[in-house]
PDB file of C-alpha atoms in Angstrom:
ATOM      1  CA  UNK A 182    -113.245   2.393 -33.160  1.00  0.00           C
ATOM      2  CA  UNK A 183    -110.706  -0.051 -34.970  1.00  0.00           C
ATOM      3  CA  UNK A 184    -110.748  -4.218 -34.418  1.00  0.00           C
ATOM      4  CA  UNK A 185    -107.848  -5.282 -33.457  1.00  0.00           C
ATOM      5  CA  UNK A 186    -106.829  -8.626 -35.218  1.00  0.00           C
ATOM      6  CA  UNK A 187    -104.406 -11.425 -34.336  1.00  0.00           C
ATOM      7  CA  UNK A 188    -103.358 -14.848 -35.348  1.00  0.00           C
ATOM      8  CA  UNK A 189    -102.612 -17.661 -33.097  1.00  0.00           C
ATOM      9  CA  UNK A 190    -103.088 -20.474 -35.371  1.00  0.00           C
ATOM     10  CA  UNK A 191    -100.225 -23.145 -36.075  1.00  0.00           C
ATOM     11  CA  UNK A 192    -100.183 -25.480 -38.907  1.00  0.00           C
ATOM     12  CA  UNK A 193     -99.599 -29.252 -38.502  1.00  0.00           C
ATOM     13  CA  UNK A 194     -97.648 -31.488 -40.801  1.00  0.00           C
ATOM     14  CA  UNK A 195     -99.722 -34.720 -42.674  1.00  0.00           C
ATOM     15  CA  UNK A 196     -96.786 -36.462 -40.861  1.00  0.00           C
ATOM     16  CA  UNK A 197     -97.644 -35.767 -37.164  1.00  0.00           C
ATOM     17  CA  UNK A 198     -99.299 -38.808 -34.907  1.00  0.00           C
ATOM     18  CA  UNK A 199    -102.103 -38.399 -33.133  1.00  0.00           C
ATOM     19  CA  UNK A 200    -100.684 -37.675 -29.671  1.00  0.00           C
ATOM     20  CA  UNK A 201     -99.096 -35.046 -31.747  1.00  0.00           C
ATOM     21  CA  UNK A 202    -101.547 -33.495 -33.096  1.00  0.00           C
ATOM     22  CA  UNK A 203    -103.601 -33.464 -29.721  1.00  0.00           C
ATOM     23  CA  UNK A 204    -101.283 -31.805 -28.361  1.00  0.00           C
ATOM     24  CA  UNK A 205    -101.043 -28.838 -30.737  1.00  0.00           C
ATOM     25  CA  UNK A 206    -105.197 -28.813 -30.138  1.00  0.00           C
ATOM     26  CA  UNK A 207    -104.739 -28.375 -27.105  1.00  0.00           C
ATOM     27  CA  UNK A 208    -102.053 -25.390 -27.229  1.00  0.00           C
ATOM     28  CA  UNK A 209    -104.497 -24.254 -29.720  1.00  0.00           C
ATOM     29  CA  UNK A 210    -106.911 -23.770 -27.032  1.00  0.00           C
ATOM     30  CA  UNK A 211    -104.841 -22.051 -24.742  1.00  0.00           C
ATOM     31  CA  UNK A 212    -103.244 -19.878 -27.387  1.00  0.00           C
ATOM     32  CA  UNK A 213    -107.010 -18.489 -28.395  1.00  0.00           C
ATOM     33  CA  UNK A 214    -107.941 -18.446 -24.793  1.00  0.00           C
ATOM     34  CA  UNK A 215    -104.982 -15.962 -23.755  1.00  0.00           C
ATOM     35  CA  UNK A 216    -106.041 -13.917 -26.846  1.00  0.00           C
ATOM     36  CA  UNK A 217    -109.138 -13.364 -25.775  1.00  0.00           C
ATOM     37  CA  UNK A 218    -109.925 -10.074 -24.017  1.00  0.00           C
ATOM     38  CA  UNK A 219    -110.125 -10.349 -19.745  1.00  0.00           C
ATOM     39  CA  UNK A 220    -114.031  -9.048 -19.955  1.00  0.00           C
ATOM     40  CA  UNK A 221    -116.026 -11.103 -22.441  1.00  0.00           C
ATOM     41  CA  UNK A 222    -119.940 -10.649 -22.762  1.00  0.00           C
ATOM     42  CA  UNK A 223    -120.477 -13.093 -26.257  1.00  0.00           C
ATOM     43  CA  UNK A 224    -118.136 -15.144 -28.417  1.00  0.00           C
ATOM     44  CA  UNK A 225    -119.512 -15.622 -31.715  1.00  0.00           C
ATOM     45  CA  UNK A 226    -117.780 -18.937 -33.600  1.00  0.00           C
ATOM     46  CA  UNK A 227    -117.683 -19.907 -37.136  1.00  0.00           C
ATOM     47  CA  UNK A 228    -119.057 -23.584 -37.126  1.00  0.00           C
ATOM     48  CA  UNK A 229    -117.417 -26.196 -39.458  1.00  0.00           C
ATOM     49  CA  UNK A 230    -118.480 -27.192 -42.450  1.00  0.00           C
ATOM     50  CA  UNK A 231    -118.468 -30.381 -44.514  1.00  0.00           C
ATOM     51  CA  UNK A 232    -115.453 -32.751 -44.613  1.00  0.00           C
ATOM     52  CA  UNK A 233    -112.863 -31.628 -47.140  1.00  0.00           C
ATOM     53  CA  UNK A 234    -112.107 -34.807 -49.342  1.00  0.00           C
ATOM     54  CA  UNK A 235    -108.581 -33.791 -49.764  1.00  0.00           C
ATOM     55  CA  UNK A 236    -107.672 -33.026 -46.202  1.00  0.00           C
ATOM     56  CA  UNK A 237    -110.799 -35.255 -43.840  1.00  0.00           C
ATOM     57  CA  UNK A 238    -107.832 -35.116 -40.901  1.00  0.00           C
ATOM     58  CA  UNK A 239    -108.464 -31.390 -41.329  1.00  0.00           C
ATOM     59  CA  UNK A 240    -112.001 -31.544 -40.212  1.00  0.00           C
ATOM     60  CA  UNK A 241    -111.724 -34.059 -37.024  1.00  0.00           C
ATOM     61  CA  UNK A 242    -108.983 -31.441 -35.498  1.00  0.00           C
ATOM     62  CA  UNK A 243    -111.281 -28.601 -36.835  1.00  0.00           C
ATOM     63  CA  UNK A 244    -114.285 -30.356 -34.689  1.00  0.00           C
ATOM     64  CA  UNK A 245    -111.981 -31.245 -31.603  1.00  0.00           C
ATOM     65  CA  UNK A 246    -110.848 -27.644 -31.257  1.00  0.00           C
ATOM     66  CA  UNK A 247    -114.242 -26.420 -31.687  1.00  0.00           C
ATOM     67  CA  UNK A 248    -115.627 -28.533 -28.831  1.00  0.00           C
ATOM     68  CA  UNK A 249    -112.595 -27.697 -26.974  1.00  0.00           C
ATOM     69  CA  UNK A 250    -113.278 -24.237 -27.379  1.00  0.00           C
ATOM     70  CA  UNK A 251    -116.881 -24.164 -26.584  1.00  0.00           C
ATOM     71  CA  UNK A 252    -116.178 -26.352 -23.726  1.00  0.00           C
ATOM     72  CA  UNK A 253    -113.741 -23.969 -22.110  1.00  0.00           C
ATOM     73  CA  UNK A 254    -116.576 -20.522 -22.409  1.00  0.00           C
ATOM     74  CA  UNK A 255    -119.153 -23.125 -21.481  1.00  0.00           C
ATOM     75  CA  UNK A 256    -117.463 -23.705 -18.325  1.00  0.00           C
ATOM     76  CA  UNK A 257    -117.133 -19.690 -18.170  1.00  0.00           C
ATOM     77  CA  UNK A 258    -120.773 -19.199 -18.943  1.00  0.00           C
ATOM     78  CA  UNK A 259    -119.718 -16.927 -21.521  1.00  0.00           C
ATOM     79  CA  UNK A 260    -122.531 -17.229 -24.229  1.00  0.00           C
ATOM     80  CA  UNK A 261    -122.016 -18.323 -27.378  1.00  0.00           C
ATOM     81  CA  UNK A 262    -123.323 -18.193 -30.898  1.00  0.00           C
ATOM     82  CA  UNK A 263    -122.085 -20.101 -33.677  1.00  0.00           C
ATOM     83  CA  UNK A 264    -122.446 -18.979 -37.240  1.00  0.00           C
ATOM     84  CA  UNK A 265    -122.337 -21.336 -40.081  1.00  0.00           C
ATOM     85  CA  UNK A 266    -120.222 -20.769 -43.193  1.00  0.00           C
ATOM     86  CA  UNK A 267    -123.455 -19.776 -45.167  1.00  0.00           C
ATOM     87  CA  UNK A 268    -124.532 -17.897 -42.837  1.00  0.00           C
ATOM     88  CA  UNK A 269    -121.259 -15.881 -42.701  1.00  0.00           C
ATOM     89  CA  UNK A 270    -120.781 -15.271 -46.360  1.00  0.00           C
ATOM     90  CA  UNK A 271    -124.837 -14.164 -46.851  1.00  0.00           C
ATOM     91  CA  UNK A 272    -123.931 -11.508 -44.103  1.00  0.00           C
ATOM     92  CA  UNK A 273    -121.132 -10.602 -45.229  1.00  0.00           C
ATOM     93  CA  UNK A 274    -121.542 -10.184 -48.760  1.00  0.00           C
ATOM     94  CA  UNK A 275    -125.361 -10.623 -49.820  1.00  0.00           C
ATOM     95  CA  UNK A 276    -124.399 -14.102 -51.075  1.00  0.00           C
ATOM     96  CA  UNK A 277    -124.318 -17.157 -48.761  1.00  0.00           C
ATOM     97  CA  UNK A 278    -122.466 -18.803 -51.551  1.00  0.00           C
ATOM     98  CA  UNK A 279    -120.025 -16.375 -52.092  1.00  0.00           C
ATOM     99  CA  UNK A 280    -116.149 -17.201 -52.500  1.00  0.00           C
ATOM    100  CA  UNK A 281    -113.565 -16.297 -49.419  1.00  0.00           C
ATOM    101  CA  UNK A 282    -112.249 -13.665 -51.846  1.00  0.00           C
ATOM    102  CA  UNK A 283    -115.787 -12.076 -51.863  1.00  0.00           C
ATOM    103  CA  UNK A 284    -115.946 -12.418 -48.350  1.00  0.00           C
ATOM    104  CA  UNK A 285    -112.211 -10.500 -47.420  1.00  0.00           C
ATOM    105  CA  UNK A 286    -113.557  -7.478 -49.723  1.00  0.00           C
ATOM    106  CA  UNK A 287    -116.605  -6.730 -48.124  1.00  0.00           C
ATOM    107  CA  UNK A 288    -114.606  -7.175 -44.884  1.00  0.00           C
ATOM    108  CA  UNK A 289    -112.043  -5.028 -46.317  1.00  0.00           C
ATOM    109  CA  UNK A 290    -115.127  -2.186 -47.352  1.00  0.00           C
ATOM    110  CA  UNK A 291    -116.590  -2.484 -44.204  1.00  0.00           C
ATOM    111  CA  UNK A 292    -112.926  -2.302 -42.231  1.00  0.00           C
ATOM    112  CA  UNK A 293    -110.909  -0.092 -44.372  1.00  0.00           C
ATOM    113  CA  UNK A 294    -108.572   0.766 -41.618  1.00  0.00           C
ATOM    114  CA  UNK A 295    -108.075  -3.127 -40.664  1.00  0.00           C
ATOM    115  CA  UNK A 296    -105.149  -4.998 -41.938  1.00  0.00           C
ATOM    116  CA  UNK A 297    -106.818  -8.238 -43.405  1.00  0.00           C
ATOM    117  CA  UNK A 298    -103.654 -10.187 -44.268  1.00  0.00           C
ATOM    118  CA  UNK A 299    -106.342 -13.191 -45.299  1.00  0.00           C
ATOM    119  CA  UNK A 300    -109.587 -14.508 -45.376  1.00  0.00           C
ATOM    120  CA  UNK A 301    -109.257 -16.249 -42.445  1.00  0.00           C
ATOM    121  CA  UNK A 302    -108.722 -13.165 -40.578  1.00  0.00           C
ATOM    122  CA  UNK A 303    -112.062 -11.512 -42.980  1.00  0.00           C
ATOM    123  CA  UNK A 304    -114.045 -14.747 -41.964  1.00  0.00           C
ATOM    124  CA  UNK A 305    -112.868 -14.187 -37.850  1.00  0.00           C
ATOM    125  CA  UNK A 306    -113.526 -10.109 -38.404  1.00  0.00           C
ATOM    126  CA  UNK A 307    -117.150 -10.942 -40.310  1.00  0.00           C
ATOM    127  CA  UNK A 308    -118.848 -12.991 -37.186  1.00  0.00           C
ATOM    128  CA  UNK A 309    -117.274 -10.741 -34.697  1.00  0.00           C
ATOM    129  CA  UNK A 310    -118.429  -7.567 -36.386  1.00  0.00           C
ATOM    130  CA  UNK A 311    -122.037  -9.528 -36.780  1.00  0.00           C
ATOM    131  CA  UNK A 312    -121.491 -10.521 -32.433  1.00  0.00           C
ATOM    132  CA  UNK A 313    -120.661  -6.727 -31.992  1.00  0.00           C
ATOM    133  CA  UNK A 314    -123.816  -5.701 -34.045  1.00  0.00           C
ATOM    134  CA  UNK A 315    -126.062  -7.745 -32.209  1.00  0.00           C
ATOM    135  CA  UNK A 316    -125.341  -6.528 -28.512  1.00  0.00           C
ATOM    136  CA  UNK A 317    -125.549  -3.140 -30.400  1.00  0.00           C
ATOM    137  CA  UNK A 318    -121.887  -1.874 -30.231  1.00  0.00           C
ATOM    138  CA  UNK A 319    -122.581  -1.417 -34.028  1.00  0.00           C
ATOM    139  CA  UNK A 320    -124.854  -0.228 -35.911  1.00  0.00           C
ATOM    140  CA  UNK A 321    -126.090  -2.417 -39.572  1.00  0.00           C
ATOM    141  CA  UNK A 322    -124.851  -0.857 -42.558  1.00  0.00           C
ATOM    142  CA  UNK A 323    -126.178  -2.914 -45.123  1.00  0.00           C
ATOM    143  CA  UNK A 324    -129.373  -4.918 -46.044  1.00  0.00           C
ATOM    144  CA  UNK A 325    -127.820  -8.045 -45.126  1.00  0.00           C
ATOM    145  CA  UNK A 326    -126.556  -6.958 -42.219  1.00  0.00           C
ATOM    146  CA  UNK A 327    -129.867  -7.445 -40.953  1.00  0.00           C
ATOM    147  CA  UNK A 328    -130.879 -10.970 -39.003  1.00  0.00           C
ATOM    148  CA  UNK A 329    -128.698 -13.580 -39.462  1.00  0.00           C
ATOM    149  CA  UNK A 330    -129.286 -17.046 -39.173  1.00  0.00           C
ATOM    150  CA  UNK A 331    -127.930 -17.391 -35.760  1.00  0.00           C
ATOM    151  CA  UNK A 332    -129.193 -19.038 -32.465  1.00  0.00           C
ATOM    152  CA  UNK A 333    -127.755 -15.964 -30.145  1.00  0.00           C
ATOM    153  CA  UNK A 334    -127.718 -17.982 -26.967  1.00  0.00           C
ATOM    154  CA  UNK A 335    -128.260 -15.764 -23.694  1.00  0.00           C
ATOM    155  CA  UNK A 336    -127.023 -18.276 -21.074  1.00  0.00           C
ATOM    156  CA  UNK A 337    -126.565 -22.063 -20.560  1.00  0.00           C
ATOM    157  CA  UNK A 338    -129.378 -23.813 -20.088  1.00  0.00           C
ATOM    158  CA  UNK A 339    -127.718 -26.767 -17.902  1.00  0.00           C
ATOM    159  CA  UNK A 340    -124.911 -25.955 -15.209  1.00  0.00           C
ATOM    160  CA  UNK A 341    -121.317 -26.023 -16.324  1.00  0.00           C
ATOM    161  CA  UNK A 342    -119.676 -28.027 -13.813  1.00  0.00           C
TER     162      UNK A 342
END
C-alpha cells in the first residue's frame, strides 16, 4: 500500500497586490479541495508556525488558506486534526526540533517506495501517515510513533451552516 503524493501549490511574487494574492488563496483552496479523495473520513493539517521575519506576508496567506481550508471540511463535517510543526518533527524523527532535512529522511525510511521530491511533500506525507495511523490503517513502527500531541477531533461540536 503506496501514498500517492501531489503538489498543487503555486508561488506568489513579493510584487502581487492584495486582491492578487486573494485570489491565488482562493484557487489554492479549490486546487487542494479537487485533490482531495471523493470519500474522506479525517484530514490531518500541519498548523502554522511563528511569523518568518524575512517573509511576515508569508504567514498572513499561510493563516488565510488555513482558515479557508478548515472552513471548507468544517462545512463538510469532515473532522479535522491539526498537528503543529513540533509535533510533526518529534513524530517523525524522535526530535521535535529536528531540521526539514531530518524530517524528509525518516519520511524517506519510512516510505522507501514514495517519491519525496521535498520536504514539503515529507512534512504533508508525515501528518497523513500519523492521520492514517490513528484510524488504524497503519500500524506504529517506531517509539515515537506512539501518541502525538494532537487534539483528534471526532465531529464538530457547533453546526456548520
Amino acid at each position: 500500500n503506496t501514498p500517492r503524493t501531489c503538489v498543487v501549490g503555486e508561488s506568489g511574487s513579493n510584487t502581487d497586490t492584495y486582491s492578487e494574492t486573494a485570489i491565488r488563496i482562493g484557487d489554492q483552496t479549490r486546487r487542494i479541495w479537487n485533490a482531495l479523495p471523493k470519500r474522506i473520513e479525517l484530514v490531518v493539517i500541519e498548523g502554522y508556525g511563528r511569523p518568518n521575519p524575512k517573509a511576515p506576508g508569508r504567514h498572513a496567506e499561510r493563516c488565510a488558506l488555513f482558515y479557508q481550508i478548515i472552513e471548507q471540511l468544517a462545512r463538510r463535517r469532515i473532522p479535522i486534526a491539526v498537528v503543529s510543526p513540533t509535533t510533526l518533527k518529534l513524530w517523525a524523527t524522535g526530535n521535535g526540533k529536528a531540521d526539514k532535512a531530518d524530517v524528509l529522511v525518516a519520511m524517506r525510511d519510512l516510505w522507501p517506495t514514495v517519491k519525496l521530491i521535498n520536504h514539503n511533500i515529507a512534512d504533508a506525507l508525515s501528518i497523513a501517515t500519523m492521520g492514517a495511523m490513528h484510524l488504524g490503517w497503519l500500524e506504529p513502527e517506531l517509539p515515537c510513533h506512539y501518541s502525538p500531541n494532537v487534539v483528534w477531533q471526532k465531529e464538530l461540536t457547533r453546526n456548520a451552516r
